[in-house]
Each structure stands twice: as structure tokens, then as C-alpha cells.
């Protein structure tokens, strides 16, 4: 299990299994207010999951996926 809250990439990547390490490396990092360059951002887990699932989608591609709305009741 990887706790992405406070994920220290430099320390934790070398200890991860090879497949998980590759997914986080493929996910990369993005600039986000309040974090230092190279730190894990708030969406790294979603990008890593997409990499593991073979869905190499960028954030802009994910934003273009239409939302499905279901009525309740």
C-alpha cells in the first residue's frame, strides 16, 4: 500500500516494487501551488493507477471525458 498523503518520492520510490515504481515514474509530477518542484502532487495517485491499468491519459484528456449524471429517486 502507498500512502500518497505526504509521499516522499525520493525516499520511497527506490523501495517500491519495480512495477509500482515504474507507474509512479510514468505519472510524473506537476506544478501545484503549495508544493515544491518534484514533490508528489494531489493527483499523482490517479496518474499512477492509469499507468498501471495501461491507460496513459493526461489530466487534460481525463478532463475531456464526459461526466455521467444519474438521477436519484
CSV table of C-alpha atoms in Angstrom, one decimal:
chain,number,residue,atom,x,y,z
A,1,UNK,CA,0.0,0.0,0.0
A,2,UNK,CA,1.2,3.5,-0.8
A,3,UNK,CA,0.0,6.5,1.3
A,4,UNK,CA,0.2,9.3,-1.2
A,5,UNK,CA,-0.5,11.9,1.5
A,6,UNK,CA,3.0,13.2,2.2
A,7,UNK,CA,4.6,10.8,-0.3
A,8,UNK,CA,8.3,11.5,-0.3
A,9,UNK,CA,9.2,10.3,-3.8
A,10,UNK,CA,13.0,10.4,-3.4
A,11,UNK,CA,12.9,8.2,-0.4
A,12,UNK,CA,10.0,5.9,-1.2
A,13,UNK,CA,10.4,5.2,-5.0
A,14,UNK,CA,13.6,3.1,-4.6
A,15,UNK,CA,11.8,0.8,-2.0
A,16,UNK,CA,8.7,0.2,-4.2
A,17,UNK,CA,8.3,-2.9,-6.3
A,18,UNK,CA,9.5,-2.4,-9.9
A,19,UNK,CA,6.1,-2.2,-11.5
A,20,UNK,CA,4.8,0.3,-9.0
A,21,UNK,CA,7.9,2.4,-9.2
A,22,UNK,CA,7.6,2.5,-13.0
A,23,UNK,CA,4.0,3.6,-12.7
A,24,UNK,CA,4.9,6.5,-10.4
A,25,UNK,CA,7.8,7.5,-12.6
A,26,UNK,CA,5.5,7.5,-15.6
A,27,UNK,CA,2.9,9.5,-13.7
A,28,UNK,CA,5.5,12.2,-13.1
A,29,UNK,CA,4.8,15.4,-11.1
A,30,UNK,CA,3.0,18.6,-11.9
A,31,UNK,CA,3.4,22.1,-10.6
A,32,UNK,CA,0.8,22.8,-7.9
A,33,UNK,CA,0.6,25.7,-5.5
A,34,UNK,CA,2.0,24.9,-2.1
A,35,UNK,CA,4.4,22.1,-3.1
A,36,UNK,CA,8.0,22.1,-4.1
A,37,UNK,CA,9.0,21.0,-7.6
A,38,UNK,CA,9.4,17.3,-7.8
A,39,UNK,CA,7.1,16.6,-4.7
A,40,UNK,CA,4.1,14.4,-5.1
A,41,UNK,CA,1.1,16.4,-6.2
A,42,UNK,CA,-2.5,15.7,-5.3
A,43,UNK,CA,-3.3,13.8,-8.5
A,44,UNK,CA,-0.2,11.5,-8.7
A,45,UNK,CA,-2.1,8.5,-7.4
A,46,UNK,CA,-4.7,8.8,-10.2
A,47,UNK,CA,-2.0,9.1,-12.9
A,48,UNK,CA,-0.1,6.1,-11.4
A,49,UNK,CA,-3.3,4.0,-11.4
A,50,UNK,CA,-3.9,4.9,-15.0
A,51,UNK,CA,-0.3,3.9,-15.8
A,52,UNK,CA,-0.8,0.5,-14.1
A,53,UNK,CA,-4.0,0.0,-15.9
A,54,UNK,CA,-2.4,0.8,-19.3
A,55,UNK,CA,-4.4,4.0,-19.6
A,56,UNK,CA,-1.7,6.6,-20.3
A,57,UNK,CA,-4.1,9.6,-20.1
A,58,UNK,CA,-3.0,13.1,-19.4
A,59,UNK,CA,-5.0,15.3,-17.0
A,60,UNK,CA,-6.3,17.3,-20.0
A,61,UNK,CA,-7.5,14.0,-21.6
A,62,UNK,CA,-9.2,13.0,-18.4
A,63,UNK,CA,-11.0,16.3,-18.2
A,64,UNK,CA,-12.5,15.7,-21.7
A,65,UNK,CA,-14.2,12.5,-20.6
A,66,UNK,CA,-17.9,13.4,-20.3
A,67,UNK,CA,-19.5,13.1,-16.9
A,68,UNK,CA,-22.4,10.7,-16.4
A,69,UNK,CA,-25.2,12.1,-14.4
A,70,UNK,CA,-27.8,9.7,-12.8
A,71,UNK,CA,-31.0,10.9,-11.3
A,72,UNK,CA,-31.7,9.8,-7.7
A,73,UNK,CA,-35.2,8.9,-6.7
